[in-house]
Amino acid sequence: MRITEARVIVCSPGRNFVTLKIVTDEGLYGVGDATLNGREMAVAAYLQEHVVPLLIGRGSDRIEHTWQYLFKGSYWGAGPVTMSAIAAVDMALWDLKGKRLGVPVHQLLGGRSRDKVLVYGHANGRDNAETIAAAERYRDLGYRAIRLQAGVPGLEHAYGVGRGDLFYEPAETGSPPEHVWSTETYLDHVPRLFAEAREALGWDVHLLHDAHHRLTPTEAGWLGHRLEDYRLFWLEDPVNDLLQDGFRHLRRHTRTPIAVGEVFNSVFQLHQLVTEQLVDYLRTTVLRTGGITPLMKIAHLAEPYQVRLGSHGATDLSPITMAAALQVDLAVHNFGIQEYMRHSDATAEVFSSSYAFDDGYLVPGAEPGLGADIDEAAAARFPYERAYLPVARSVDGTVTSW
């Protein structure tokens, strides 16, 4: 089965997505997601100008070989643009193989380790009361795990509090929005949020929180220690992902489970964190790490160290990535939890998917391949719009992590 065509589709049904569609001489096609939030056209150009010409005429079955060809052949190694492009190819080839054999992709990865995938939703609000009310709505919908992000008193904006209901949209058209940040105010506020949340929600629901890379190891250790009484499922991205020694410092100061890795591009960036057991969950995505092929290797590396997958799954990834992530989540033994934001109605017009939410879990369909697709005619109704993620500044004007 030879590749005869590969199309790059860019659209903006609520937010921007980049999709690769690979077509073969047997009439089958596979789809992959290549979206890099805020830098979408960089990946689209990389695919169109540098990857698609290499695919035409190649066999579609040699997935590992093609992955290595595109990765090692680039010479420059892992980076978000390169890996997002390679991921789209990898997803599409797995989709093709599953369709050709008539089975879902997880059957090609060893079959199911579980029947359904635990997911968490995002409860956001301008203050604690609004966030807790949102969490109660999630609980009433059947969610068993909920991430809490609330506005911080005295700060006009806060990470995790954005547009959307049951999803969170931070990117905006025009120039990047700028948000003012105060670590001191945040650290004082977050323990109060979780004290109030446990009082209102009880202990039968998992609670999560994202610090979004903004803390020093000492600050993160202090916060993790303060949150131990509220039994978080995890504290996400407490310090900069690349400051791996900082996680060793953090581990000595808190028993709160730590999750990290949504910006990682390769197994080499998380090797120390895994082998020294400095984290509990890996947030690496099937998209950002280069596809299903490398994410399976990451999962197998992490399993003996009792580190579990908790892949990123925000709406900056299309339903194709969610479908691909679920195939891995079903197959690997050391799965932990899957982030799940529901996409907007406009996105659902363009992308179809076979997975469904049921009582706190995502249950995949039985369709062969990934179980997701794109409607190109519908995509054409939503042309690309340049958009940026926010930029954060400390109160003195210094640029800091958003």
Coordinates of C-alpha atoms in Angstrom, one line a residue:
M1 CA 0.0 0.0 0.0
R2 CA 1.8 3.1 -1.3
I3 CA 1.2 6.7 -0.4
T4 CA -0.1 8.7 -3.3
E5 CA -1.2 11.9 -1.7
A6 CA -0.8 13.9 1.5
R7 CA -2.9 17.0 2.2
V8 CA -2.4 19.6 4.9
I9 CA -5.7 21.1 6.1
V10 CA -5.7 24.2 8.3
C11 CA -9.0 25.4 9.8
S12 CA -10.4 27.4 12.7
P13 CA -13.7 26.0 14.0
G14 CA -13.5 27.9 17.3
R15 CA -9.7 27.6 17.4
N16 CA -7.0 26.7 14.9
F17 CA -6.2 23.1 13.9
V18 CA -3.7 21.6 11.5
T19 CA -4.6 18.1 10.1
L20 CA -2.7 15.8 7.8
K21 CA -4.6 13.4 5.5
I22 CA -2.6 10.6 3.9
V23 CA -4.1 8.8 0.9
T24 CA -2.9 5.5 -0.5
D25 CA -3.2 3.7 -3.9
E26 CA -5.8 1.3 -2.4
G27 CA -8.1 4.2 -1.7
L28 CA -7.7 4.2 2.0
Y29 CA -6.7 7.3 4.0
G30 CA -5.5 8.1 7.5
V31 CA -5.6 11.3 9.5
G32 CA -3.2 12.8 12.0
D33 CA -3.2 16.0 14.1
A34 CA -0.3 18.5 13.8
T35 CA -1.7 21.4 15.8
L36 CA 0.9 23.5 17.7
N37 CA -1.2 26.1 19.6
G38 CA -0.2 29.7 18.6
R39 CA 2.4 28.5 16.0
E40 CA 0.1 26.4 13.8
M41 CA 1.4 27.7 10.5
A42 CA 5.0 26.8 11.3
V43 CA 4.0 23.2 11.4
A44 CA 1.8 23.4 8.4
A45 CA 4.7 24.8 6.4
Y46 CA 7.1 22.2 7.8
L47 CA 4.7 19.5 6.6
Q48 CA 3.9 21.0 3.3
E49 CA 7.4 22.0 2.3
H50 CA 9.6 19.4 4.0
V51 CA 7.6 16.2 4.9
V52 CA 4.9 15.7 2.3
P53 CA 7.4 15.4 -0.6
L54 CA 9.1 12.6 1.3
L55 CA 5.9 10.6 1.8
I56 CA 4.8 10.3 -1.8
G57 CA 5.5 6.8 -3.1
R58 CA 6.5 5.4 0.3
G59 CA 4.9 2.3 1.7
S60 CA 2.4 3.1 4.5
D61 CA 3.0 0.0 6.6
R62 CA 6.6 0.7 7.8
I63 CA 5.6 3.0 10.6
E64 CA 8.7 2.7 12.8
H65 CA 11.0 3.0 9.8
T66 CA 9.2 6.1 8.6
W67 CA 9.3 7.7 12.0
Q68 CA 13.0 7.2 12.3
Y69 CA 13.5 8.4 8.7
L70 CA 11.7 11.7 9.4
F71 CA 13.3 12.2 12.9
K72 CA 16.9 11.3 12.2
G73 CA 16.8 12.6 8.7
S74 CA 16.0 16.1 10.0
Y75 CA 19.3 16.1 11.8
W76 CA 18.2 18.9 14.2
G77 CA 16.5 16.5 16.6
A78 CA 13.4 17.1 18.7
G79 CA 11.6 20.4 18.8
P80 CA 7.9 21.2 19.0
V81 CA 7.5 22.0 15.3
T82 CA 9.4 18.9 14.0
M83 CA 7.7 16.6 16.5
S84 CA 4.2 17.9 15.8
A85 CA 4.7 17.3 12.1
I86 CA 6.1 13.8 12.6
A87 CA 3.3 13.0 15.0
A88 CA 0.7 13.8 12.3
V89 CA 2.4 11.3 10.0
D90 CA 2.7 8.7 12.7
M91 CA -1.0 9.0 13.7
A92 CA -2.1 8.8 10.1
L93 CA -0.1 5.7 9.4
W94 CA -1.5 3.9 12.5
D95 CA -4.9 5.0 11.4
L96 CA -4.3 3.5 7.9
K97 CA -2.9 0.3 9.3
G98 CA -5.9 -0.2 11.6
K99 CA -8.3 0.5 8.7
R100 CA -6.5 -1.9 6.4
L101 CA -6.7 -4.7 9.0
G102 CA -10.2 -3.8 10.1
V103 CA -9.3 -3.2 13.8
P104 CA -9.0 -0.3 16.2
V105 CA -5.4 0.8 16.7
H106 CA -5.2 -0.4 20.3
Q107 CA -5.5 -4.0 19.0
L108 CA -2.3 -3.4 17.2
L109 CA -0.6 -2.2 20.4
G110 CA -1.3 -5.4 22.3
G111 CA -5.0 -5.2 22.9
R112 CA -6.9 -3.6 25.8
S113 CA -5.5 -3.4 29.3
R114 CA -8.8 -1.8 30.4
D115 CA -12.3 -1.3 29.1
K116 CA -12.6 2.4 29.7
V117 CA -10.5 5.4 30.4
L118 CA -10.8 7.6 33.5
V119 CA -10.9 11.3 32.6
Y120 CA -10.9 14.7 34.3
G121 CA -12.7 17.9 33.5
H122 CA -11.8 21.5 34.1
A123 CA -13.8 23.6 36.7
N124 CA -12.9 27.2 36.3
G125 CA -14.2 30.4 37.9
R126 CA -13.5 34.0 38.7
D127 CA -13.4 33.2 42.4
N128 CA -13.6 30.2 44.7
A129 CA -17.4 30.1 44.8
E130 CA -17.7 30.1 41.0
T131 CA -15.0 27.4 40.6
I132 CA -16.7 25.1 43.2
A133 CA -20.1 25.6 41.6
A134 CA -18.5 24.6 38.3
A135 CA -17.0 21.5 40.0
E136 CA -20.4 20.6 41.4
R137 CA -21.8 20.7 37.9
Y138 CA -19.0 18.4 36.7
R139 CA -19.7 16.0 39.6
D140 CA -23.4 16.0 38.7
L141 CA -22.5 15.1 35.1
G142 CA -20.7 12.0 36.4
Y143 CA -17.0 13.2 36.5
R144 CA -15.0 11.4 39.1
A145 CA -11.9 13.7 38.7
I146 CA -12.0 17.5 38.4
R147 CA -9.2 20.1 38.0
L148 CA -9.8 23.3 40.0
Q149 CA -8.5 26.7 38.8
A150 CA -9.8 29.9 40.3
G151 CA -9.2 33.6 40.0
V152 CA -6.8 35.1 42.5
P153 CA -8.0 38.1 44.5
G154 CA -6.3 41.3 43.2
L155 CA -5.4 39.8 39.8
E156 CA -7.6 40.5 36.8
H157 CA -6.7 37.3 35.1
A158 CA -5.6 33.9 36.2
Y159 CA -4.3 30.8 34.4
G160 CA -7.1 28.4 33.7
V161 CA -9.9 30.9 33.8
G162 CA -11.0 31.6 30.2
R163 CA -13.8 31.5 27.7
G164 CA -16.0 28.5 27.3
D165 CA -18.2 26.1 29.3
L166 CA -16.9 22.5 29.7
F167 CA -13.9 23.7 27.7
Y168 CA -11.3 26.4 28.2
E169 CA -10.1 28.7 25.4
P170 CA -7.2 30.9 26.2
A171 CA -5.9 31.8 22.7
E172 CA -7.1 35.1 21.2
T173 CA -6.8 36.7 17.8
G174 CA -4.7 39.9 17.4
S175 CA -1.7 40.6 19.7
P176 CA -1.1 38.3 22.6
P177 CA -3.2 39.3 25.7
E178 CA -1.0 40.3 28.7
H179 CA -1.8 39.1 32.2
V180 CA -0.4 40.4 35.5
W181 CA 0.9 37.7 37.9
S182 CA 1.8 37.6 41.6
T183 CA 3.2 34.3 43.0
E184 CA 2.9 35.5 46.6
T185 CA -0.9 36.2 46.2
Y186 CA -1.4 32.9 44.4
L187 CA 0.4 30.9 47.1
D188 CA -1.7 32.5 49.8
H189 CA -4.9 31.8 47.9
V190 CA -4.7 28.2 46.5
P191 CA -4.8 26.3 49.9
R192 CA -8.0 28.2 50.7
L193 CA -9.5 27.1 47.4
F194 CA -9.0 23.4 48.2
A195 CA -10.1 23.7 51.8
E196 CA -13.4 25.2 50.6
A197 CA -13.6 22.6 47.8
R198 CA -13.2 19.6 50.1
E199 CA -15.8 21.1 52.4
A200 CA -18.3 21.4 49.5
L201 CA -17.4 18.4 47.4
G202 CA -16.4 15.8 50.0
W203 CA -13.7 13.2 49.5
D204 CA -15.3 10.9 46.8
V205 CA -14.0 13.0 43.9
H206 CA -10.4 13.4 42.8
L207 CA -9.2 17.0 42.7
L208 CA -6.3 18.3 40.6
H209 CA -4.5 21.6 40.1
D210 CA -2.1 23.1 37.6
A211 CA 0.6 25.6 38.7
H212 CA 1.7 26.0 35.1
H213 CA 5.5 26.2 35.5
R214 CA 5.4 29.4 37.6
L215 CA 7.0 28.4 40.9
T216 CA 10.5 27.9 42.1
P217 CA 11.3 24.5 43.7
T218 CA 11.1 26.0 47.2
E219 CA 7.7 27.7 46.4
A220 CA 6.4 24.5 44.9
G221 CA 7.5 22.5 47.9
W222 CA 5.8 24.8 50.2
L223 CA 2.5 24.7 48.2
G224 CA 2.6 20.9 47.8
H225 CA 3.1 20.6 51.6
R226 CA 0.2 22.9 52.3
L227 CA -2.1 20.9 49.9
E228 CA -1.3 17.5 51.4
D229 CA -4.3 17.7 53.8
Y230 CA -6.6 18.0 50.8
R231 CA -5.3 14.8 49.0
L232 CA -4.8 16.1 45.5
F233 CA -4.7 13.6 42.7
W234 CA -1.8 15.6 41.4
L235 CA -0.2 19.0 41.4
E236 CA 0.7 19.7 37.7
D237 CA 3.8 21.5 36.4
P238 CA 4.8 23.0 39.7
V239 CA 8.2 24.1 38.3
N240 CA 9.8 24.6 34.9
D241 CA 9.8 21.2 33.2
L242 CA 13.4 21.4 32.1
L243 CA 14.6 22.1 35.6
Q244 CA 14.8 18.4 36.4
D245 CA 17.0 18.8 39.5
G246 CA 14.3 21.0 40.9
F247 CA 12.0 18.0 41.1
R248 CA 14.5 16.3 43.4
H249 CA 14.3 19.3 45.7
L250 CA 10.5 19.3 45.4
R251 CA 10.2 15.6 46.2
R252 CA 12.0 16.1 49.5
H253 CA 9.4 18.7 50.6
T254 CA 6.0 17.2 49.7
R255 CA 4.1 14.0 49.4
T256 CA 1.6 15.5 47.0
P257 CA 1.8 13.6 43.7
I258 CA 3.4 15.5 40.8
A259 CA 2.5 15.5 37.1
V260 CA 4.7 17.0 34.4
G261 CA 5.5 16.9 30.7
E262 CA 2.9 18.4 28.4
V263 CA 5.6 20.5 26.7
F264 CA 8.1 17.6 26.4
N265 CA 9.1 16.6 22.9
S266 CA 11.1 13.4 23.5
V267 CA 11.8 10.6 25.9
F268 CA 15.2 12.2 26.6
Q269 CA 13.5 15.2 28.4
L270 CA 11.8 12.9 30.9
H271 CA 14.3 10.1 31.4
Q272 CA 15.8 11.5 34.6
L273 CA 12.3 12.3 36.1
V274 CA 11.2 8.7 35.4
T275 CA 14.3 6.7 36.4
E276 CA 14.8 8.7 39.6
Q277 CA 11.0 8.5 40.4
L278 CA 10.8 12.3 40.8
V279 CA 7.3 12.5 39.3
D280 CA 4.2 10.4 39.5
Y281 CA 2.4 11.2 36.2
L282 CA 3.6 12.0 32.7
R283 CA 1.5 14.6 30.8
T284 CA 3.2 13.9 27.5
T285 CA 0.9 13.9 24.5
V286 CA 0.6 11.7 21.6
L287 CA 1.0 14.8 19.5
R288 CA 3.9 16.7 21.1
T289 CA 6.1 13.7 21.5
G290 CA 5.9 12.7 17.9
G291 CA 3.0 10.2 17.7
I292 CA 1.8 6.9 19.0
T293 CA 5.2 5.2 18.2
P294 CA 7.3 7.2 20.7
L295 CA 4.5 7.5 23.3
M296 CA 4.4 3.7 23.6
K297 CA 8.1 3.7 24.2
I298 CA 7.7 6.4 26.9
A299 CA 5.0 4.4 28.6
H300 CA 7.1 1.2 28.6
L301 CA 10.1 3.1 30.1
A302 CA 7.9 4.5 32.9
E303 CA 6.1 1.3 33.8
P304 CA 8.9 -0.4 35.9
Y305 CA 9.3 2.9 37.9
Q306 CA 5.5 3.0 38.7
V307 CA 5.1 6.3 36.8
R308 CA 1.8 6.5 35.0
L309 CA 0.4 8.3 31.9
G310 CA -1.8 11.3 32.4
S311 CA -1.7 12.8 28.9
H312 CA -2.5 16.4 28.0
G313 CA -5.9 16.6 26.3
A314 CA -7.0 20.2 26.1
T315 CA -8.9 21.7 23.2
D316 CA -5.6 22.9 21.6
L317 CA -5.5 19.3 20.3
S318 CA -8.1 18.2 17.8
P319 CA -10.4 15.2 18.4
I320 CA -8.0 13.2 16.2
T321 CA -5.3 13.5 19.0
M322 CA -7.9 12.6 21.6
A323 CA -8.8 9.5 19.7
A324 CA -5.2 8.6 19.3
A325 CA -4.5 9.1 23.0
L326 CA -7.3 6.9 23.9
Q327 CA -5.9 4.0 21.8
V328 CA -2.7 4.3 23.9
D329 CA -4.6 4.7 27.1
L330 CA -6.5 1.5 26.5
A331 CA -3.4 -0.5 25.6
V332 CA -0.7 0.4 28.2
H333 CA -0.7 -1.1 31.6
N334 CA 0.5 2.0 33.4
F335 CA -2.3 4.4 32.4
G336 CA -3.4 6.8 35.1
I337 CA -5.9 9.4 33.9
Q338 CA -6.7 11.3 30.7
E339 CA -7.4 15.1 30.5
Y340 CA -10.6 15.6 28.6
M341 CA -12.0 19.0 27.5
R342 CA -15.1 18.8 25.4
H343 CA -14.7 20.6 22.1
S344 CA -16.9 23.4 20.8
D345 CA -20.0 22.8 18.6
A346 CA -18.1 24.3 15.7
T347 CA -15.2 21.8 16.2
A348 CA -17.7 19.0 16.2
E349 CA -19.0 20.1 12.8
V350 CA -15.5 19.6 11.3
F351 CA -14.2 16.6 13.2
S352 CA -16.1 13.3 14.0
S353 CA -15.1 10.9 16.7
S354 CA -16.4 7.6 18.0
Y355 CA -15.5 7.9 21.7
A356 CA -18.2 8.8 24.2
F357 CA -18.3 10.0 27.8
D358 CA -20.0 7.7 30.4
D359 CA -20.0 8.1 34.2
G360 CA -16.6 9.7 34.5
Y361 CA -14.9 7.6 31.7
L362 CA -14.3 7.8 28.0
V363 CA -15.4 4.7 26.1
P364 CA -14.0 4.3 22.7
G365 CA -15.9 3.0 19.7
A366 CA -15.1 -0.1 17.7
E367 CA -14.3 1.6 14.4
P368 CA -11.0 0.5 12.8
G369 CA -8.1 2.8 13.0
L370 CA -8.1 5.8 15.3
G371 CA -11.9 6.3 15.3
A372 CA -11.8 10.0 14.3
D373 CA -12.0 11.9 11.0
I374 CA -12.2 15.3 9.4
D375 CA -14.9 16.7 7.1
E376 CA -12.8 18.8 4.6
A377 CA -15.9 20.6 3.2
A378 CA -16.9 21.7 6.7
A379 CA -13.3 22.6 7.5
A380 CA -13.3 25.0 4.5
R381 CA -16.1 27.0 6.2
F382 CA -13.7 27.9 9.0
P383 CA -10.6 29.7 7.6
Y384 CA -7.5 30.1 9.6
E385 CA -7.3 33.0 12.1
R386 CA -3.9 33.9 13.7
A387 CA -4.2 33.6 17.4
Y388 CA -1.8 33.8 20.4
L389 CA -1.7 32.4 23.9
P390 CA -1.4 35.0 26.7
V391 CA 1.9 36.5 28.0
A392 CA 2.2 36.9 31.7
R393 CA 4.1 39.6 33.6
S394 CA 4.9 39.9 37.3
V395 CA 3.6 43.0 39.0
D396 CA 6.9 44.8 38.3
G397 CA 6.6 44.1 34.5
T398 CA 9.0 41.2 34.2
V399 CA 7.8 38.6 31.7
T400 CA 7.2 35.3 33.5
S401 CA 5.7 31.9 32.6
W402 CA 2.0 32.0 31.5

